[in-house]
Tab-separated table of C-alpha atoms and ligand atoms in Angstrom:
chain	number	residue	atom	x	y	z
A	750	MET	CA	0.000	0.000	0.000
A	751	LYS	CA	1.151	3.514	-0.808
A	752	VAL	CA	-0.442	6.783	0.296
A	753	PHE	CA	-0.459	10.155	-1.503
A	754	VAL	CA	-1.667	13.597	-0.482
A	755	ASP	CA	-2.962	15.778	-3.315
A	756	ALA	CA	-1.351	19.092	-2.356
A	757	THR	CA	-3.774	20.991	-4.605
A	758	LYS	CA	-6.727	19.756	-2.516
A	759	CYS	CA	-5.370	19.784	1.046
A	760	SER	CA	-6.845	22.678	3.032
A	761	GLY	CA	-4.769	22.041	6.116
A	762	TYR	CA	-5.104	21.466	9.865
A	763	GLY	CA	-7.034	18.264	9.449
A	764	ALA	CA	-7.499	14.919	10.923
A	765	CYS	CA	-4.869	12.995	8.989
A	766	ALA	CA	-1.842	13.825	11.125
A	767	GLU	CA	-3.809	13.063	14.285
A	768	LEU	CA	-5.189	9.756	13.029
A	769	ALA	CA	-1.908	8.560	11.490
A	770	PRO	CA	0.944	10.603	12.995
A	771	ASN	CA	3.592	8.236	11.628
A	772	LEU	CA	2.347	8.721	8.086
A	773	PHE	CA	1.380	12.396	7.764
A	774	GLU	CA	3.268	15.483	8.785
A	775	LEU	CA	1.867	19.018	8.743
A	776	ASP	CA	4.046	21.957	7.777
A	777	GLU	CA	4.033	25.197	9.767
A	778	TRP	CA	1.017	26.412	7.768
A	779	GLY	CA	-0.882	23.213	8.560
A	780	TYR	CA	-0.701	21.521	5.144
A	781	ALA	CA	-0.123	17.788	5.051
A	782	ALA	CA	2.417	15.631	3.233
A	783	VAL	CA	3.277	11.973	3.634
A	784	ILE	CA	6.394	11.119	5.607
A	785	GLY	CA	9.086	9.266	3.647
A	786	ASP	CA	7.924	7.011	0.813
A	787	GLY	CA	4.270	6.970	1.899
A	788	VAL	CA	4.183	3.243	2.611
A	789	PRO	CA	2.229	3.005	5.870
A	790	SER	CA	3.208	0.801	8.793
A	791	ASP	CA	-0.376	0.962	10.043
A	792	GLU	CA	-2.672	0.401	7.052
A	793	ALA	CA	-5.876	0.685	9.078
A	794	ALA	CA	-4.849	4.110	10.381
A	795	ALA	CA	-4.038	5.186	6.820
A	796	ARG	CA	-7.541	4.147	5.705
A	797	ARG	CA	-9.142	5.998	8.624
A	798	ALA	CA	-7.191	9.151	7.742
A	799	ALA	CA	-8.199	8.937	4.071
A	800	ALA	CA	-11.846	8.507	5.043
A	801	ALA	CA	-11.674	11.418	7.486
A	802	CYS	CA	-10.140	13.936	5.070
A	803	PRO	CA	-12.838	16.513	4.288
A	804	GLU	CA	-11.197	17.456	0.970
A	805	LEU	CA	-10.799	13.863	-0.306
A	806	ALA	CA	-7.136	14.791	-0.726
A	807	ILE	CA	-5.737	11.421	0.357
A	808	THR	CA	-5.311	8.650	-2.228
A	809	ILE	CA	-4.486	5.068	-1.359
A	810	GLU	CA	-2.857	2.846	-3.987
A	811	GLU	CA	-3.213	-0.788	-2.985
B	529	MET	CA	35.926	10.024	-22.003
B	530	VAL	CA	35.184	13.607	-22.882
B	531	THR	CA	35.202	14.931	-26.401
B	532	THR	CA	36.162	18.577	-26.288
B	533	ALA	CA	35.754	19.242	-30.000
B	534	THR	CA	32.336	20.789	-30.455
B	535	GLN	CA	30.471	18.541	-32.839
B	536	HIS	CA	27.197	20.062	-33.839
B	537	ARG	CA	24.333	17.677	-34.252
B	538	LEU	CA	21.432	20.023	-33.656
B	539	LEU	CA	22.978	23.482	-33.919
B	540	THR	CA	23.274	24.988	-37.407
B	541	PRO	CA	24.396	28.483	-38.481
B	542	GLY	CA	20.813	29.272	-39.484
B	543	PRO	CA	17.435	27.675	-40.233
B	544	LEU	CA	17.379	24.473	-42.305
B	545	ASP	CA	14.542	24.213	-44.808
B	546	LEU	CA	12.757	20.991	-45.733
B	547	ALA	CA	15.124	20.185	-48.628
B	548	ALA	CA	18.182	20.582	-46.397
B	549	GLU	CA	16.615	18.417	-43.668
B	550	LEU	CA	15.672	15.707	-46.209
B	551	GLU	CA	19.291	15.681	-47.362
B	552	ARG	CA	20.303	15.036	-43.741
B	553	GLY	CA	17.945	12.068	-43.563
B	554	ALA	CA	14.746	13.553	-42.131
B	555	TYR	CA	11.613	11.405	-42.410
B	556	SER	CA	13.528	8.362	-43.641
B	557	PRO	CA	12.996	5.047	-41.803
B	558	PRO	CA	15.244	4.641	-38.735
B	559	ALA	CA	18.596	2.957	-39.327
B	560	CYS	CA	18.026	0.721	-36.269
B	561	ASP	CA	15.491	-2.104	-35.773
B	562	ASP	CA	14.513	-1.318	-32.198
B	563	VAL	CA	14.326	2.420	-31.585
B	564	ILE	CA	13.718	2.169	-27.830
B	565	ALA	CA	16.680	-0.209	-27.390
B	566	GLU	CA	18.819	2.246	-29.364
B	567	LEU	CA	17.735	5.162	-27.120
B	568	GLU	CA	18.560	3.016	-24.096
B	569	ALA	CA	22.000	2.123	-25.468
B	570	ALA	CA	22.586	5.816	-26.245
B	571	GLY	CA	21.660	6.780	-22.685
B	572	LEU	CA	19.515	9.684	-23.894
B	573	ARG	CA	18.006	11.684	-21.042
B	574	GLY	CA	15.103	14.134	-21.149
B	575	ARG	CA	16.154	17.720	-21.881
B	576	GLY	CA	13.196	19.511	-20.342
B	577	GLY	CA	14.912	19.655	-16.962
B	578	ALA	CA	14.287	16.390	-15.142
B	579	GLY	CA	16.910	14.370	-17.035
B	580	PHE	CA	14.841	11.191	-16.879
B	581	PRO	CA	15.958	8.347	-19.215
B	582	ALA	CA	14.024	8.725	-22.490
B	583	SER	CA	13.889	4.978	-23.178
B	584	VAL	CA	12.079	4.277	-19.894
B	585	LYS	CA	9.396	6.856	-20.654
B	586	TRP	CA	8.933	5.673	-24.250
B	587	ARG	CA	8.715	2.016	-23.186
B	588	THR	CA	6.163	2.693	-20.431
B	589	VAL	CA	3.777	4.350	-22.888
B	590	ALA	CA	4.508	1.803	-25.626
B	591	ASP	CA	3.535	-0.988	-23.194
B	592	ALA	CA	0.311	0.737	-22.060
B	593	SER	CA	-3.019	-0.422	-23.422
B	594	GLY	CA	-5.530	1.595	-25.425
B	595	PRO	CA	-4.992	4.580	-27.723
B	596	ARG	CA	-1.915	6.647	-26.923
B	597	VAL	CA	-0.857	10.274	-27.395
B	598	VAL	CA	2.553	11.872	-27.842
B	599	VAL	CA	3.248	15.529	-27.018
B	600	ALA	CA	6.283	17.542	-28.161
B	601	ASN	CA	6.794	20.037	-25.350
B	602	GLY	CA	8.197	23.333	-26.666
B	603	GLU	CA	6.565	25.592	-24.088
B	604	GLU	CA	9.929	26.552	-22.526
B	605	GLY	CA	8.669	28.359	-19.430
B	606	GLU	CA	12.144	28.500	-17.874
B	607	PRO	CA	12.903	32.265	-17.954
B	608	SER	CA	16.601	32.059	-18.823
B	609	SER	CA	16.342	29.306	-21.448
B	610	ARG	CA	16.092	29.953	-25.199
B	611	LYS	CA	17.250	26.632	-26.654
B	612	ASP	CA	13.816	25.102	-27.336
B	613	ARG	CA	12.783	28.257	-29.191
B	614	TRP	CA	16.026	28.132	-31.184
B	615	LEU	CA	15.307	24.536	-32.171
B	616	LEU	CA	11.675	25.155	-33.136
B	617	LEU	CA	12.605	28.166	-35.277
B	618	ASN	CA	15.675	26.695	-36.952
B	619	ARG	CA	15.113	22.919	-37.084
B	620	PRO	CA	11.318	22.475	-37.087
B	621	HIS	CA	11.555	19.402	-39.325
B	622	LEU	CA	14.059	17.719	-37.024
B	623	VAL	CA	11.604	18.143	-34.128
B	624	LEU	CA	8.699	16.851	-36.255
B	625	ASP	CA	10.812	13.915	-37.423
B	626	GLY	CA	11.450	13.039	-33.759
B	627	LEU	CA	7.776	13.487	-32.896
B	628	LEU	CA	6.590	11.187	-35.712
B	629	LEU	CA	9.320	8.685	-34.812
B	630	ALA	CA	8.028	8.668	-31.227
B	631	ALA	CA	4.416	8.293	-32.420
B	632	ARG	CA	5.303	5.277	-34.608
B	633	THR	CA	7.491	3.720	-31.930
B	634	ILE	CA	5.000	3.923	-29.069
B	635	GLY	CA	1.955	3.391	-31.288
B	636	ALA	CA	0.334	6.809	-30.779
B	637	ASP	CA	-2.499	7.845	-33.087
B	638	ARG	CA	-2.399	11.462	-31.937
B	639	ALA	CA	0.614	13.817	-31.910
B	640	VAL	CA	0.540	17.326	-30.462
B	641	VAL	CA	3.099	20.142	-30.569
B	642	TYR	CA	2.642	22.163	-27.358
B	643	LEU	CA	3.817	25.777	-27.693
B	644	SER	CA	3.415	29.234	-26.251
B	645	HIS	CA	5.682	31.612	-28.161
B	646	GLU	CA	4.126	33.155	-31.262
B	647	GLU	CA	7.118	32.846	-33.568
B	648	THR	CA	7.459	29.137	-32.761
B	649	VAL	CA	3.758	28.595	-33.537
B	650	THR	CA	4.204	30.140	-36.989
B	651	ALA	CA	7.346	28.119	-37.701
B	652	MET	CA	5.764	24.817	-36.640
B	653	ARG	CA	2.505	25.423	-38.542
B	654	GLU	CA	4.498	26.121	-41.718
B	655	ALA	CA	6.613	23.012	-41.251
B	656	ILE	CA	3.555	20.811	-40.594
B	657	ALA	CA	1.866	22.211	-43.744
B	658	GLU	CA	4.763	20.968	-45.887
B	659	LEU	CA	5.200	17.564	-44.210
B	660	PRO	CA	6.384	15.249	-47.000
B	661	VAL	CA	5.073	12.013	-45.458
B	662	PRO	CA	1.523	10.614	-45.435
B	663	GLY	CA	-0.208	9.519	-42.253
B	664	LEU	CA	-0.375	11.187	-38.863
B	665	VAL	CA	-0.468	15.003	-38.998
B	666	PRO	CA	0.570	16.673	-35.709
B	667	GLU	CA	-1.725	19.258	-34.120
B	668	VAL	CA	-0.456	22.537	-32.670
B	669	HIS	CA	-1.730	23.481	-29.202
B	670	VAL	CA	-0.988	27.017	-27.983
B	671	VAL	CA	-0.992	28.183	-24.335
B	672	GLU	CA	-0.189	31.426	-22.548
B	673	PRO	CA	3.481	31.311	-21.509
B	674	THR	CA	3.856	30.651	-17.769
B	675	TYR	CA	6.442	28.717	-15.839
B	676	VAL	CA	4.164	25.871	-14.793
B	677	ALA	CA	2.464	25.513	-18.205
B	678	GLY	CA	5.492	23.503	-19.316
B	679	GLU	CA	5.029	20.932	-16.561
B	680	GLU	CA	3.847	17.685	-18.149
B	681	THR	CA	0.627	17.301	-16.162
B	682	ALA	CA	-0.226	20.951	-16.981
B	683	ALA	CA	0.405	20.281	-20.689
B	684	CYS	CA	-1.920	17.257	-20.675
B	685	ARG	CA	-4.589	19.150	-18.729
B	686	SER	CA	-4.459	22.075	-21.193
B	687	ILE	CA	-4.581	19.845	-24.291
B	688	SER	CA	-7.565	18.053	-22.716
B	689	GLY	CA	-9.394	21.402	-22.570
B	690	GLY	CA	-8.577	22.463	-18.999
B	691	PRO	CA	-6.325	25.163	-17.540
B	692	ALA	CA	-2.545	24.803	-18.055
B	693	LEU	CA	-1.981	23.993	-14.381
B	694	PRO	CA	-0.283	20.961	-12.833
B	695	THR	CA	-2.245	18.121	-11.273
B	696	ALA	CA	-1.163	15.883	-8.413
B	697	ARG	CA	0.393	12.484	-9.154
B	698	PRO	CA	-0.862	9.787	-9.275
B	699	PRO	CA	-1.972	9.396	-11.962
B	700	ARG	CA	1.188	9.875	-13.992
B	701	VAL	CA	0.718	11.090	-17.567
B	702	CYS	CA	2.173	7.853	-18.932
B	703	ASP	CA	-0.883	6.114	-17.420
B	704	SER	CA	-3.456	8.870	-17.817
B	705	GLY	CA	-2.555	12.050	-19.676
B	706	VAL	CA	-4.360	13.762	-22.574
B	707	ASP	CA	-8.070	12.835	-22.342
B	708	GLY	CA	-7.107	10.157	-19.825
B	709	ARG	CA	-5.032	8.279	-22.401
B	710	PRO	CA	-1.466	7.050	-21.834
B	711	THR	CA	0.684	9.989	-22.958
B	712	LEU	CA	4.349	10.532	-23.713
B	713	VAL	CA	5.300	14.160	-23.062
B	714	SER	CA	8.759	14.824	-24.420
B	715	ASN	CA	10.800	18.008	-24.604
B	716	VAL	CA	11.472	19.096	-28.203
B	717	GLU	CA	15.256	18.801	-27.797
B	718	THR	CA	14.873	15.218	-26.559
B	719	LEU	CA	12.859	14.422	-29.693
B	720	ALA	CA	15.521	16.037	-31.899
B	721	HIS	CA	18.252	13.895	-30.294
B	722	ALA	CA	16.033	10.798	-30.662
B	723	ALA	CA	15.698	11.484	-34.405
B	724	TRP	CA	19.480	11.934	-34.640
B	725	ILE	CA	20.088	8.673	-32.782
B	726	SER	CA	17.634	6.767	-34.995
B	727	ARG	CA	19.680	7.850	-38.042
B	728	ASN	CA	23.223	7.624	-36.650
B	729	GLY	CA	23.002	5.035	-33.878
B	730	ALA	CA	23.790	4.888	-30.172
B	731	ALA	CA	27.536	4.344	-30.672
B	732	ALA	CA	27.854	7.562	-32.680
B	733	TYR	CA	25.810	9.402	-30.039
B	734	ARG	CA	28.235	8.269	-27.337
B	735	GLU	CA	31.258	9.618	-29.234
B	736	SER	CA	30.591	12.865	-27.382
B	737	GLY	CA	30.037	13.407	-23.682
B	738	THR	CA	30.805	11.151	-20.728
B	739	ALA	CA	29.763	7.601	-19.812
B	740	GLY	CA	27.108	8.822	-17.372
B	741	SER	CA	25.979	11.847	-19.391
B	742	PRO	CA	26.534	10.854	-23.010
B	743	GLY	CA	26.090	13.014	-26.088
B	744	THR	CA	25.818	16.697	-26.698
B	745	THR	CA	23.366	19.203	-25.283
B	746	LEU	CA	22.006	22.588	-26.183
B	747	VAL	CA	22.796	25.210	-23.551
B	748	THR	CA	21.670	28.810	-23.072
B	749	LEU	CA	24.566	30.872	-21.691
B	750	THR	CA	23.789	34.354	-20.429
B	751	GLY	CA	25.114	37.044	-18.091
B	752	ALA	CA	28.736	38.081	-17.806
B	753	CYS	CA	30.074	36.594	-21.055
B	754	ALA	CA	31.158	38.126	-24.362
B	755	ALA	CA	28.595	36.394	-26.600
B	756	PRO	CA	25.466	35.206	-24.740
B	757	GLY	CA	23.335	32.744	-26.681
B	758	VAL	CA	22.384	29.163	-27.466
B	759	TYR	CA	25.246	26.734	-28.041
B	760	GLU	CA	25.707	22.999	-28.459
B	761	VAL	CA	28.374	21.369	-26.312
B	762	PRO	CA	29.355	17.847	-25.308
B	763	PHE	CA	28.578	16.912	-21.704
B	764	GLY	CA	31.694	16.892	-19.538
B	765	LEU	CA	33.105	20.398	-20.025
B	766	THR	CA	33.543	22.603	-16.970
B	767	VAL	CA	31.328	25.651	-16.505
B	768	ALA	CA	34.303	27.872	-17.467
B	769	GLU	CA	34.959	25.814	-20.629
B	770	LEU	CA	31.294	26.136	-21.527
B	771	PHE	CA	31.530	29.905	-21.265
B	772	GLU	CA	34.687	29.875	-23.429
B	773	VAL	CA	32.355	28.774	-26.224
B	774	ALA	CA	30.352	31.955	-25.537
B	775	GLY	CA	33.407	34.191	-25.847
B	776	GLY	CA	34.588	33.785	-22.254
B	777	PHE	CA	33.703	35.623	-19.051
B	778	THR	CA	33.784	39.413	-19.140
B	779	GLY	CA	35.049	39.435	-15.544
B	780	ALA	CA	35.405	36.999	-12.651
B	781	PRO	CA	31.771	35.825	-12.091
B	782	ALA	CA	30.205	36.347	-8.657
B	783	GLY	CA	28.300	33.060	-9.026
B	784	PHE	CA	26.181	30.984	-11.378
B	785	VAL	CA	22.414	30.663	-11.682
B	786	MET	CA	22.154	27.000	-12.661
B	787	GLY	CA	19.725	24.908	-14.668
B	788	GLY	CA	17.494	27.806	-15.596
B	789	TRP	CA	16.276	29.303	-12.348
B	790	PHE	CA	15.562	25.853	-11.048
B	791	GLY	CA	19.035	24.853	-9.828
B	792	GLY	CA	19.502	27.763	-7.422
B	793	LEU	CA	22.747	29.704	-7.108
B	794	LEU	CA	26.243	28.236	-7.048
B	795	GLY	CA	29.333	30.129	-5.879
B	796	PRO	CA	32.220	31.371	-8.072
B	797	ALA	CA	34.356	28.276	-7.354
B	798	HIS	CA	31.937	26.247	-9.468
B	799	ALA	CA	33.551	27.630	-12.636
B	800	SER	CA	35.481	24.359	-12.399
B	801	THR	CA	32.422	22.143	-11.871
B	802	VAL	CA	31.966	19.620	-14.656
B	803	CYS	CA	28.692	19.882	-16.561
B	804	THR	CA	27.227	16.409	-16.314
B	805	TYR	CA	23.951	15.489	-14.635
B	806	GLU	CA	25.835	13.694	-11.852
B	807	ALA	CA	28.473	16.353	-11.125
B	808	VAL	CA	26.042	19.288	-11.069
B	809	ARG	CA	23.750	17.326	-8.744
B	810	ALA	CA	26.704	16.480	-6.496
B	811	ALA	CA	27.430	20.222	-6.376
B	812	GLY	CA	23.984	20.665	-4.811
B	813	SER	CA	22.272	21.984	-7.928
B	814	GLY	CA	20.848	20.582	-11.151
B	815	PHE	CA	21.834	20.790	-14.815
B	816	GLY	CA	18.135	21.103	-15.677
B	817	CYS	CA	17.459	22.556	-19.122
B	818	GLY	CA	21.100	23.619	-19.560
B	819	ALA	CA	20.606	27.346	-18.992
B	820	ILE	CA	23.402	28.964	-16.963
B	821	THR	CA	23.729	32.649	-16.084
B	822	ALA	CA	27.122	33.984	-14.962
B	823	LEU	CA	26.629	36.800	-12.441
B	824	ALA	CA	28.626	39.937	-13.226
B	825	PRO	CA	31.575	40.661	-10.882
B	826	GLY	CA	30.406	42.365	-7.708
B	827	THR	CA	26.767	41.183	-7.997
B	828	ASP	CA	25.170	40.732	-4.571
B	829	PRO	CA	23.852	37.140	-4.385
B	830	LEU	CA	21.149	38.187	-1.908
B	831	THR	CA	19.778	40.767	-4.351
B	832	VAL	CA	19.550	38.078	-7.028
B	833	ALA	CA	17.961	35.611	-4.597
B	834	ALA	CA	15.413	38.218	-3.479
B	835	GLU	CA	14.488	39.037	-7.087
B	836	ILE	CA	14.170	35.473	-8.273
B	837	THR	CA	12.279	34.208	-5.230
B	838	ALA	CA	9.886	37.176	-5.632
B	839	TRP	CA	9.318	35.882	-9.150
B	840	TYR	CA	8.639	32.400	-7.717
B	841	ALA	CA	6.041	33.800	-5.328
B	842	ALA	CA	4.366	35.682	-8.185
B	843	GLU	CA	4.450	32.698	-10.581
B	844	SER	CA	3.169	30.090	-8.115
B	845	ALA	CA	0.005	28.632	-9.557
B	846	GLN	CA	-1.399	28.981	-6.019
B	847	GLN	CA	-3.124	25.644	-6.156
B	848	CYS	CA	-1.236	24.137	-3.223
B	849	GLY	CA	-1.245	25.731	0.218
B	850	ALA	CA	2.360	24.787	0.858
B	851	CYS	CA	3.482	26.448	-2.392
B	852	LEU	CA	1.402	29.585	-1.877
B	853	LYS	CA	2.650	30.071	1.692
B	854	GLY	CA	6.135	28.651	1.170
B	855	THR	CA	7.125	30.756	-1.863
B	856	ALA	CA	5.803	33.921	-0.167
B	857	ALA	CA	7.694	33.136	3.045
B	858	ILE	CA	10.963	32.483	1.155
B	859	ARG	CA	10.494	35.726	-0.800
B	860	ASP	CA	9.958	37.758	2.380
B	861	ALA	CA	12.926	36.245	4.193
B	862	PHE	CA	15.278	36.913	1.266
B	863	ALA	CA	13.998	40.489	0.970
B	864	ALA	CA	14.816	40.995	4.665
B	865	LEU	CA	18.275	39.438	4.186
B	866	ARG	CA	18.965	41.715	1.221
B	867	ASP	CA	17.803	44.791	3.136
B	868	GLY	CA	19.838	43.900	6.213
B	869	THR	CA	16.725	43.628	8.366
B	870	ALA	CA	16.679	39.832	8.721
B	871	SER	CA	16.455	38.255	12.162
B	872	ASP	CA	18.089	34.997	13.178
B	873	THR	CA	14.615	33.463	12.935
B	874	ASP	CA	14.463	34.459	9.234
B	875	ARG	CA	17.846	32.810	8.631
B	876	HIS	CA	16.884	29.728	10.571
B	877	ASN	CA	13.555	29.475	8.708
B	878	LEU	CA	15.217	29.792	5.293
B	879	GLU	CA	17.708	27.101	6.157
B	880	ARG	CA	14.885	24.799	7.294
B	881	TRP	CA	12.580	25.520	4.310
B	882	GLY	CA	15.446	24.642	1.980
B	883	ARG	CA	15.487	21.180	3.540
B	884	THR	CA	11.816	20.539	4.298
B	885	LEU	CA	9.711	22.140	1.547
B	886	PRO	CA	10.880	20.105	-1.484
B	887	GLY	CA	8.241	17.531	-2.432
B	888	ARG	CA	5.377	19.299	-0.634
B	889	GLY	CA	3.753	20.796	-3.740
B	890	ALA	CA	1.896	18.919	-6.467
B	891	CYS	CA	4.624	19.856	-8.935
B	892	ALA	CA	8.330	20.604	-8.550
B	893	PHE	CA	7.871	24.386	-8.609
B	894	LEU	CA	8.081	24.714	-4.839
B	895	ASP	CA	11.270	22.611	-4.893
B	896	GLY	CA	12.817	25.266	-7.159
B	897	ALA	CA	12.084	28.074	-4.686
B	898	ALA	CA	13.325	25.930	-1.787
B	899	GLY	CA	16.503	25.265	-3.799
B	900	TRP	CA	17.311	28.985	-3.614
B	901	ALA	CA	17.082	28.881	0.175
B	902	ARG	CA	19.291	25.798	0.327
B	903	THR	CA	21.968	26.830	-2.188
B	904	VAL	CA	22.358	30.432	-1.010
B	905	HIS	CA	22.679	29.161	2.572
B	906	ASP	CA	25.271	26.539	1.591
B	907	GLU	CA	27.197	28.493	-1.048
B	908	PHE	CA	27.281	32.030	0.352
B	909	PRO	CA	27.625	31.626	4.136
B	910	ASP	CA	29.167	35.098	4.593
B	911	HIS	CA	26.321	36.841	2.810
B	912	PHE	CA	23.707	34.602	4.406
B	913	GLY	CA	24.958	35.452	7.857
B	914	ARG	CA	25.328	39.201	7.355
C	183	SF4	S1	-7.152	15.775	6.519
C	183	SF4	FE1	-6.995	16.187	4.313
C	183	SF4	S2	-7.268	18.417	4.108
C	183	SF4	FE2	-6.835	17.997	6.263
C	183	SF4	S3	-4.599	18.252	6.482
C	183	SF4	FE3	-4.967	16.069	6.095
C	183	SF4	S4	-4.835	15.897	3.863
C	183	SF4	FE4	-5.057	18.072	4.296
C	184	SF4	S1	3.509	23.299	-6.309
C	184	SF4	FE1	2.968	25.451	-6.741
C	184	SF4	S2	3.156	25.647	-8.937
C	184	SF4	FE2	3.064	23.427	-8.497
C	184	SF4	S3	0.890	22.871	-8.639
C	184	SF4	FE3	1.249	23.424	-6.515
C	184	SF4	S4	0.750	25.633	-6.386
C	184	SF4	FE4	0.995	25.111	-8.537
């Protein structure tokens, strides 16, 4: 599994970094990016984060 | 192995008309059986800036299913580069030969020339009108010139009828580009080299350049040199040797703007850096589209950094929060450094943004702005700390 954040959709300060702190990192303006190569150690948390994103900015490639 | 003799493959003293191009072998069948294998053996890399192996891109689209599209990218949004325009104006049939070769090789039934500068549009339309071969006729697609319009996802989006703005990956254009079809987007110089290789072979291509960066390349040399312009050089010369071709420096340069504006700013000692993809990357920059500007003696690097990062902030397509905020923050910090009003927090922020912002935008534009923070910090410590 590999996770991507669409930077053009992310509106910041969202749930992803709280739900999967090992996978998403917010910058100082609150926008998210995946940490490292985007391959999650906790796949369930990655799915929860994707489902919780209000902008549908998180894509999961199985 | 470095060949120092300048052998011109693409560069000519003036425009070549159709008859002259036909004499040089344009539109004749390739001399090799397997074009993609020949490109791989030649080690041809993309000349739009990323330097990605051409054979890998061609093969990915060739192996995709469904109808395919090929795009010749001549948008040249890089402000200090002129080489794509030179090629389109002077060797339009060489570019078209490469485009049709790519279309045949990857099995595309649609070919598009993607342009933004008026004179190149006229030149390409005239060349297409006199195409001497039956079959696929390339379309011309014209966009407003902006930096990001030349990005391959922006090109596909524009040709599909949308705005010329980048989209996030995935999907990659080789899977889903123009109208959702697998698309090969190739810089016009890459296509010209591909046509040359199909006629002359990989071994001949490798007679110039180095093992890791084979062949010749077009470069745009500007700034403090006697004869700024577009030149063709083998890979493997030093920056100073490159500028010898342009009449030499007019004074000891204060630094070098590398790879268009995308490679940041290298210090004066890099006159001896070798121009290969590997060596320029090891120097902390990028060869990019081969545009290098030598800063005039006495130029303040912080003034240049403030000007160019202000341009980045203005040119950001403002689609991504990190790019909108990040380019503006870098601009403001460099302006404060230039004006002597910067705090230690500004310096610390710039240093950190140079490391952390690359990769946070949908396209590489933000990486370019961050590269200015990183290279000026690393290359000009005295100025950075003033
Ligand atoms: S939840 Fe979605 S919109 Fe919010 S920060 Fe994360 S990716 Fe961005
Ligand atoms: S990184 Fe900047 S230029 Fe690239 S798509 Fe995002 S906002 Fe546009």
